[in-house]
Amino acid sequence: MAPFSVVGQPLVRGIAGVSEIVHSDVPLSFWGGVDPKSGRVCDARHPLMGISLKGKIVALPGSRGSCTASQVILELLIGDVAPAGIVLRHRDEIISLGVIVAEEFFDRSIPVVRVDNDDDYARLAEASRASIFASGRISLDPCHDVEETVVEAAAARNVELSSEDLLVEREKSSARGRAMRIVARVAEIVGAKRLVDVSRAHIDATTYIGPASLRFARALVAAGGRFKVPTTTNACSVDLGRWREIGVPPDIGEPAEALADAYVKLGAAPTFTCAPYLDDPPRPGEDLGWSESNAVAFANSVCGARTQKNADFLDACIALTGRAPLAGAHVVRDPACLVDCRALPEVDARDRDALWGLAGYVVGALAPRAVPLVTGLADVPATEDDLKNFSAAFATTSGSPLFHIQGHTPEAAAFDPTALRETQTLDASALRDAWLSLGGYDDADVDAIDLVALGSPHASLDELSRLDHLVHGRKPDAVRVVVTLARRTLEAADPAVVRRLLHFGVDFIVDTCWCMLNAPVILPNDRIVTNSAKYAHYASGLVACGRVHFAGLAGCADAALSGRAPSRRPPWLLRRATFSTTIPRLFVAACRRRLVLF
């Protein structure tokens, strides 16, 4: 082997010629973090912001955040703006899955390689150019390289398939056969020895981000696909009943509607919600095939169910086969690190929802790939909506599908905090920095605002009732207040509550959610206030908006009434703040401590 090389494990085999290398120590969510049309990084909080990944070898610890990263990878490949290859420090089935689907359905591919140790990964940062060979070897100095003339044979399969699985896998052109081959390949990547039956699935791939995702779904329909287990649908990209009325352009509305329809044709229930646990929470110990990052975190952590954080497209493959890799949160439940929150100040009931959202955001940054055990919050009341917001924020900054909170989640009591060697402290200073990173207001910051964005994840019946108690009369005409929620939730809501909120000026949008919305719901340079830490993080990378302010629901109600960002800093946040790189540094520090789930 050449001395200027790094040995890697191929997750997706392939060859990348000599290319510029782009390296980061911070995980990246390709969805909301990379423009699928150009290949340019658009996550304002990521060190690679503004850099084009097209034609480059991209080195990352792994992914974080959204399951839709696999869709972005596919769109990049189909649009000829993909990286030349991807090198990962950790196994990452979400990034790999996008390439696997491109290979299986569209004859497009790039190599995806995992390096085995931190030293080799650090060497990638010192190189300016690299190439990747089919064996997984990464050459860091092409001038001193030894050419490979023999392509290594694929490694022997380590996944034991049942006799029925093998029969399905041999169906070369059927939807189920293709799905089973993809499930088996992902099982190899995550180190699963066998597959497990799932009782139900949840499809996140209903989000339309480009033509490749629609081609994939239509190919499954054309191949006779039919979901084997009960399956729900995540929020799609439009309000299916009135996208034309809202003013969504047909070039977005029509393919988005067609994508949603394709998954219904495959047998999914038209639930179109990113909070499927509100209507039908899974049982403790129930094996699921769920996608959507917040739904996965809530199901595993709050409900005690068992599902891996499945990539978009893999969710459909699991629904078609009823089988999932037996790995990740299906089997690994023990925490790997402790996050001590005893230093947090007391928070009044008005701001408690903001505390839970911020805490989830920072805990995820402290545990980018590890299952954390959170202590010190047992005496802080938490509603189902508070835990929903924690789950969504945690899943934005972490790649882990699971967390435990003593006093609030069902499995936390089984673990001894003193047995965990990795310990982090979360205090008001960390929350303050996260608050300002997410656009939380300062005492002197009373900008006029244009839009109050509520319902990410989808609003619950309790949130509608609380909003009804917080607002009164009529809002200023210049301010728009929009709540996204499941159609079923709106239909089940108290008619009097809905009537009063409509009178106040609230617009209800169903079937879709904030992370899928764009113009005309969000206008260019709109100044936004939201109670979602998740949306405050992603918004600037998804839409051409102005400043985004994070606040609790009460602060959002104040903004709706006044037309200005709230001027009251929550008293539990410290006054002095100098946030610039604190959250990215948390990611880097945690990654270097090797807090790894798998």
PDB file of N, CA and C in Angstrom, residues 118-178:
ATOM      1  N   ASP A 118      -9.749   7.942  14.377  1.00  0.00           N
ATOM      2  CA  ASP A 118      -9.701   9.400  14.401  1.00  0.00           C
ATOM      3  C   ASP A 118      -8.439   9.948  13.748  1.00  0.00           C
ATOM      4  N   ASP A 119      -7.315   9.262  13.912  1.00  0.00           N
ATOM      5  CA  ASP A 119      -6.062   9.753  13.338  1.00  0.00           C
ATOM      6  C   ASP A 119      -6.139   9.796  11.815  1.00  0.00           C
ATOM      7  N   ASP A 120      -6.672   8.731  11.221  1.00  0.00           N
ATOM      8  CA  ASP A 120      -6.808   8.718   9.764  1.00  0.00           C
ATOM      9  C   ASP A 120      -7.777   9.797   9.302  1.00  0.00           C
ATOM     10  N   TYR A 121      -8.866   9.989  10.054  1.00  0.00           N
ATOM     11  CA  TYR A 121      -9.815  11.030   9.658  1.00  0.00           C
ATOM     12  C   TYR A 121      -9.163  12.411   9.748  1.00  0.00           C
ATOM     13  N   ALA A 122      -8.339  12.634  10.772  1.00  0.00           N
ATOM     14  CA  ALA A 122      -7.651  13.915  10.912  1.00  0.00           C
ATOM     15  C   ALA A 122      -6.672  14.146   9.766  1.00  0.00           C
ATOM     16  N   ARG A 123      -6.065  13.068   9.241  1.00  0.00           N
ATOM     17  CA  ARG A 123      -5.132  13.211   8.118  1.00  0.00           C
ATOM     18  C   ARG A 123      -5.829  13.781   6.889  1.00  0.00           C
ATOM     19  N   LEU A 124      -7.119  13.509   6.752  1.00  0.00           N
ATOM     20  CA  LEU A 124      -7.843  14.029   5.592  1.00  0.00           C
ATOM     21  C   LEU A 124      -7.868  15.554   5.592  1.00  0.00           C
ATOM     22  N   ALA A 125      -7.867  16.156   6.782  1.00  0.00           N
ATOM     23  CA  ALA A 125      -7.902  17.615   6.874  1.00  0.00           C
ATOM     24  C   ALA A 125      -6.614  18.247   6.379  1.00  0.00           C
ATOM     25  N   GLU A 126      -5.532  17.483   6.378  1.00  0.00           N
ATOM     26  CA  GLU A 126      -4.232  18.009   5.962  1.00  0.00           C
ATOM     27  C   GLU A 126      -4.018  17.906   4.459  1.00  0.00           C
ATOM     28  N   ALA A 127      -4.889  17.180   3.773  1.00  0.00           N
ATOM     29  CA  ALA A 127      -4.727  16.973   2.329  1.00  0.00           C
ATOM     30  C   ALA A 127      -5.548  17.995   1.556  1.00  0.00           C
ATOM     31  N   SER A 128      -5.065  18.351   0.385  1.00  0.00           N
ATOM     32  CA  SER A 128      -5.820  19.265  -0.478  1.00  0.00           C
ATOM     33  C   SER A 128      -6.558  18.518  -1.581  1.00  0.00           C
ATOM     34  N   ARG A 129      -6.032  17.354  -1.970  1.00  0.00           N
ATOM     35  CA  ARG A 129      -6.658  16.562  -3.025  1.00  0.00           C
ATOM     36  C   ARG A 129      -6.591  15.086  -2.638  1.00  0.00           C
ATOM     37  N   ALA A 130      -7.504  14.317  -3.189  1.00  0.00           N
ATOM     38  CA  ALA A 130      -7.550  12.890  -2.864  1.00  0.00           C
ATOM     39  C   ALA A 130      -8.222  12.145  -3.995  1.00  0.00           C
ATOM     40  N   SER A 131      -8.095  10.838  -3.950  1.00  0.00           N
ATOM     41  CA  SER A 131      -8.845   9.962  -4.845  1.00  0.00           C
ATOM     42  C   SER A 131      -9.286   8.750  -4.035  1.00  0.00           C
ATOM     43  N   ILE A 132     -10.338   8.078  -4.509  1.00  0.00           N
ATOM     44  CA  ILE A 132     -10.896   6.929  -3.801  1.00  0.00           C
ATOM     45  C   ILE A 132     -10.910   5.739  -4.744  1.00  0.00           C
ATOM     46  N   PHE A 133     -10.488   4.582  -4.228  1.00  0.00           N
ATOM     47  CA  PHE A 133     -10.481   3.354  -5.007  1.00  0.00           C
ATOM     48  C   PHE A 133     -11.603   2.433  -4.536  1.00  0.00           C
ATOM     49  N   ALA A 134     -11.937   1.467  -5.379  1.00  0.00           N
ATOM     50  CA  ALA A 134     -13.059   0.569  -5.087  1.00  0.00           C
ATOM     51  C   ALA A 134     -12.836  -0.250  -3.825  1.00  0.00           C
ATOM     52  N   SER A 135     -11.590  -0.461  -3.452  1.00  0.00           N
ATOM     53  CA  SER A 135     -11.280  -1.217  -2.234  1.00  0.00           C
ATOM     54  C   SER A 135     -11.597  -0.434  -0.972  1.00  0.00           C
ATOM     55  N   GLY A 136     -11.828   0.883  -1.129  1.00  0.00           N
ATOM     56  CA  GLY A 136     -12.008   1.759   0.020  1.00  0.00           C
ATOM     57  C   GLY A 136     -10.766   2.547   0.363  1.00  0.00           C
ATOM     58  N   ARG A 137      -9.652   2.269  -0.330  1.00  0.00           N
ATOM     59  CA  ARG A 137      -8.431   3.024  -0.066  1.00  0.00           C
ATOM     60  C   ARG A 137      -8.580   4.451  -0.574  1.00  0.00           C
ATOM     61  N   ILE A 138      -8.104   5.402   0.254  1.00  0.00           N
ATOM     62  CA  ILE A 138      -8.160   6.822  -0.089  1.00  0.00           C
ATOM     63  C   ILE A 138      -6.731   7.310  -0.268  1.00  0.00           C
ATOM     64  N   SER A 139      -6.397   7.721  -1.466  1.00  0.00           N
ATOM     65  CA  SER A 139      -5.065   8.252  -1.743  1.00  0.00           C
ATOM     66  C   SER A 139      -5.066   9.750  -1.458  1.00  0.00           C
ATOM     67  N   LEU A 140      -4.124  10.194  -0.628  1.00  0.00           N
ATOM     68  CA  LEU A 140      -4.042  11.605  -0.253  1.00  0.00           C
ATOM     69  C   LEU A 140      -2.954  12.354  -1.011  1.00  0.00           C
ATOM     70  N   ASP A 141      -2.176  11.657  -1.794  1.00  0.00           N
ATOM     71  CA  ASP A 141      -1.119  12.297  -2.577  1.00  0.00           C
ATOM     72  C   ASP A 141      -1.010  11.583  -3.911  1.00  0.00           C
ATOM     73  N   PRO A 142      -1.834  11.979  -4.884  1.00  0.00           N
ATOM     74  CA  PRO A 142      -1.850  11.267  -6.170  1.00  0.00           C
ATOM     75  C   PRO A 142      -0.490  11.205  -6.853  1.00  0.00           C
ATOM     76  N   CYS A 143       0.413  12.164  -6.562  1.00  0.00           N
ATOM     77  CA  CYS A 143       1.726  12.161  -7.207  1.00  0.00           C
ATOM     78  C   CYS A 143       2.573  10.965  -6.764  1.00  0.00           C
ATOM     79  N   HIS A 144       2.300  10.443  -5.566  1.00  0.00           N
ATOM     80  CA  HIS A 144       3.063   9.314  -5.045  1.00  0.00           C
ATOM     81  C   HIS A 144       2.213   8.056  -4.957  1.00  0.00           C
ATOM     82  N   ASP A 145       1.147   8.004  -5.714  1.00  0.00           N
ATOM     83  CA  ASP A 145       0.187   6.920  -5.556  1.00  0.00           C
ATOM     84  C   ASP A 145       0.588   5.698  -6.370  1.00  0.00           C
ATOM     85  N   VAL A 146       0.076   4.564  -5.925  1.00  0.00           N
ATOM     86  CA  VAL A 146       0.217   3.314  -6.658  1.00  0.00           C
ATOM     87  C   VAL A 146      -1.146   2.958  -7.223  1.00  0.00           C
ATOM     88  N   GLU A 147      -1.232   2.839  -8.514  1.00  0.00           N
ATOM     89  CA  GLU A 147      -2.523   2.585  -9.151  1.00  0.00           C
ATOM     90  C   GLU A 147      -3.032   1.185  -8.822  1.00  0.00           C
ATOM     91  N   GLU A 148      -4.327   1.091  -8.563  1.00  0.00           N
ATOM     92  CA  GLU A 148      -4.957  -0.210  -8.350  1.00  0.00           C
ATOM     93  C   GLU A 148      -5.477  -0.721  -9.679  1.00  0.00           C
ATOM     94  N   THR A 149      -5.078  -1.919 -10.008  1.00  0.00           N
ATOM     95  CA  THR A 149      -5.539  -2.498 -11.273  1.00  0.00           C
ATOM     96  C   THR A 149      -6.572  -3.584 -11.063  1.00  0.00           C
ATOM     97  N   VAL A 150      -6.700  -4.048  -9.808  1.00  0.00           N
ATOM     98  CA  VAL A 150      -7.646  -5.118  -9.511  1.00  0.00           C
ATOM     99  C   VAL A 150      -8.695  -4.592  -8.547  1.00  0.00           C
ATOM    100  N   VAL A 151      -9.944  -4.735  -8.912  1.00  0.00           N
ATOM    101  CA  VAL A 151     -11.037  -4.343  -8.030  1.00  0.00           C
ATOM    102  C   VAL A 151     -11.350  -5.504  -7.108  1.00  0.00           C
ATOM    103  N   GLU A 152     -11.346  -5.238  -5.805  1.00  0.00           N
ATOM    104  CA  GLU A 152     -11.619  -6.304  -4.852  1.00  0.00           C
ATOM    105  C   GLU A 152     -13.052  -6.788  -4.979  1.00  0.00           C
ATOM    106  N   ALA A 153     -13.232  -8.067  -4.732  1.00  0.00           N
ATOM    107  CA  ALA A 153     -14.584  -8.621  -4.733  1.00  0.00           C
ATOM    108  C   ALA A 153     -15.356  -8.095  -3.542  1.00  0.00           C
ATOM    109  N   ALA A 154     -16.652  -8.029  -3.699  1.00  0.00           N
ATOM    110  CA  ALA A 154     -17.503  -7.588  -2.600  1.00  0.00           C
ATOM    111  C   ALA A 154     -17.349  -8.530  -1.413  1.00  0.00           C
ATOM    112  N   ALA A 155     -17.397  -7.959  -0.229  1.00  0.00           N
ATOM    113  CA  ALA A 155     -17.263  -8.765   0.984  1.00  0.00           C
ATOM    114  C   ALA A 155     -18.429  -9.728   1.114  1.00  0.00           C
ATOM    115  N   ALA A 156     -18.167 -10.839   1.797  1.00  0.00           N
ATOM    116  CA  ALA A 156     -19.223 -11.826   2.019  1.00  0.00           C
ATOM    117  C   ALA A 156     -20.331 -11.217   2.862  1.00  0.00           C
ATOM    118  N   ARG A 157     -21.551 -11.637   2.576  1.00  0.00           N
ATOM    119  CA  ARG A 157     -22.697 -11.100   3.306  1.00  0.00           C
ATOM    120  C   ARG A 157     -22.662 -11.569   4.755  1.00  0.00           C
ATOM    121  N   ASN A 158     -22.921 -10.634   5.668  1.00  0.00           N
ATOM    122  CA  ASN A 158     -22.955 -10.948   7.091  1.00  0.00           C
ATOM    123  C   ASN A 158     -24.366 -10.927   7.656  1.00  0.00           C
ATOM    124  N   VAL A 159     -25.345 -10.604   6.818  1.00  0.00           N
ATOM    125  CA  VAL A 159     -26.735 -10.541   7.262  1.00  0.00           C
ATOM    126  C   VAL A 159     -27.420 -11.859   6.937  1.00  0.00           C
ATOM    127  N   GLU A 160     -28.053 -12.440   7.922  1.00  0.00           N
ATOM    128  CA  GLU A 160     -28.778 -13.690   7.718  1.00  0.00           C
ATOM    129  C   GLU A 160     -30.228 -13.375   7.345  1.00  0.00           C
ATOM    130  N   LEU A 161     -30.596 -13.664   6.104  1.00  0.00           N
ATOM    131  CA  LEU A 161     -31.962 -13.439   5.647  1.00  0.00           C
ATOM    132  C   LEU A 161     -32.780 -14.707   5.823  1.00  0.00           C
ATOM    133  N   SER A 162     -34.056 -14.525   6.150  1.00  0.00           N
ATOM    134  CA  SER A 162     -34.948 -15.680   6.259  1.00  0.00           C
ATOM    135  C   SER A 162     -35.205 -16.253   4.873  1.00  0.00           C
ATOM    136  N   SER A 163     -35.772 -17.450   4.818  1.00  0.00           N
ATOM    137  CA  SER A 163     -36.074 -18.060   3.519  1.00  0.00           C
ATOM    138  C   SER A 163     -37.044 -17.196   2.730  1.00  0.00           C
ATOM    139  N   GLU A 164     -38.003 -16.587   3.418  1.00  0.00           N
ATOM    140  CA  GLU A 164     -38.948 -15.705   2.715  1.00  0.00           C
ATOM    141  C   GLU A 164     -38.239 -14.456   2.216  1.00  0.00           C
ATOM    142  N   ASP A 165     -37.348 -13.884   3.037  1.00  0.00           N
ATOM    143  CA  ASP A 165     -36.578 -12.716   2.604  1.00  0.00           C
ATOM    144  C   ASP A 165     -35.779 -13.028   1.340  1.00  0.00           C
ATOM    145  N   LEU A 166     -35.159 -14.196   1.301  1.00  0.00           N
ATOM    146  CA  LEU A 166     -34.348 -14.577   0.147  1.00  0.00           C
ATOM    147  C   LEU A 166     -35.195 -14.717  -1.108  1.00  0.00           C
ATOM    148  N   LEU A 167     -36.385 -15.277  -0.962  1.00  0.00           N
ATOM    149  CA  LEU A 167     -37.288 -15.396  -2.111  1.00  0.00           C
ATOM    150  C   LEU A 167     -37.671 -14.023  -2.639  1.00  0.00           C
ATOM    151  N   VAL A 168     -37.992 -13.112  -1.726  1.00  0.00           N
ATOM    152  CA  VAL A 168     -38.367 -11.759  -2.140  1.00  0.00           C
ATOM    153  C   VAL A 168     -37.182 -11.069  -2.805  1.00  0.00           C
ATOM    154  N   GLU A 169     -35.997 -11.214  -2.236  1.00  0.00           N
ATOM    155  CA  GLU A 169     -34.808 -10.555  -2.763  1.00  0.00           C
ATOM    156  C   GLU A 169     -34.521 -10.978  -4.201  1.00  0.00           C
ATOM    157  N   ARG A 170     -34.876 -12.202  -4.564  1.00  0.00           N
ATOM    158  CA  ARG A 170     -34.589 -12.711  -5.909  1.00  0.00           C
ATOM    159  C   ARG A 170     -35.570 -12.187  -6.954  1.00  0.00           C
ATOM    160  N   GLU A 171     -36.614 -11.481  -6.525  1.00  0.00           N
ATOM    161  CA  GLU A 171     -37.547 -10.872  -7.480  1.00  0.00           C
ATOM    162  C   GLU A 171     -36.869  -9.640  -8.080  1.00  0.00           C
ATOM    163  N   LYS A 172     -36.279  -9.807  -9.248  1.00  0.00           N
ATOM    164  CA  LYS A 172     -35.383  -8.793  -9.799  1.00  0.00           C
ATOM    165  C   LYS A 172     -36.058  -7.459 -10.086  1.00  0.00           C
ATOM    166  N   SER A 173     -37.276  -7.487 -10.608  1.00  0.00           N
ATOM    167  CA  SER A 173     -37.891  -6.241 -11.062  1.00  0.00           C
ATOM    168  C   SER A 173     -39.082  -5.800 -10.228  1.00  0.00           C
ATOM    169  N   SER A 174     -39.492  -6.589  -9.259  1.00  0.00           N
ATOM    170  CA  SER A 174     -40.649  -6.199  -8.449  1.00  0.00           C
ATOM    171  C   SER A 174     -40.246  -5.133  -7.437  1.00  0.00           C
ATOM    172  N   ALA A 175     -41.230  -4.358  -6.988  1.00  0.00           N
ATOM    173  CA  ALA A 175     -40.963  -3.332  -5.983  1.00  0.00           C
ATOM    174  C   ALA A 175     -40.456  -3.964  -4.693  1.00  0.00           C
ATOM    175  N   ARG A 176     -41.059  -5.084  -4.292  1.00  0.00           N
ATOM    176  CA  ARG A 176     -40.629  -5.737  -3.052  1.00  0.00           C
ATOM    177  C   ARG A 176     -39.215  -6.295  -3.167  1.00  0.00           C
ATOM    178  N   GLY A 177     -38.868  -6.831  -4.341  1.00  0.00           N
ATOM    179  CA  GLY A 177     -37.527  -7.361  -4.520  1.00  0.00           C
ATOM    180  C   GLY A 177     -36.470  -6.276  -4.417  1.00  0.00           C
ATOM    181  N   ARG A 178     -36.719  -5.160  -5.092  1.00  0.00           N
ATOM    182  CA  ARG A 178     -35.775  -4.050  -5.008  1.00  0.00           C
ATOM    183  C   ARG A 178     -35.683  -3.528  -3.579  1.00  0.00           C
TER     184      ARG A 178
END
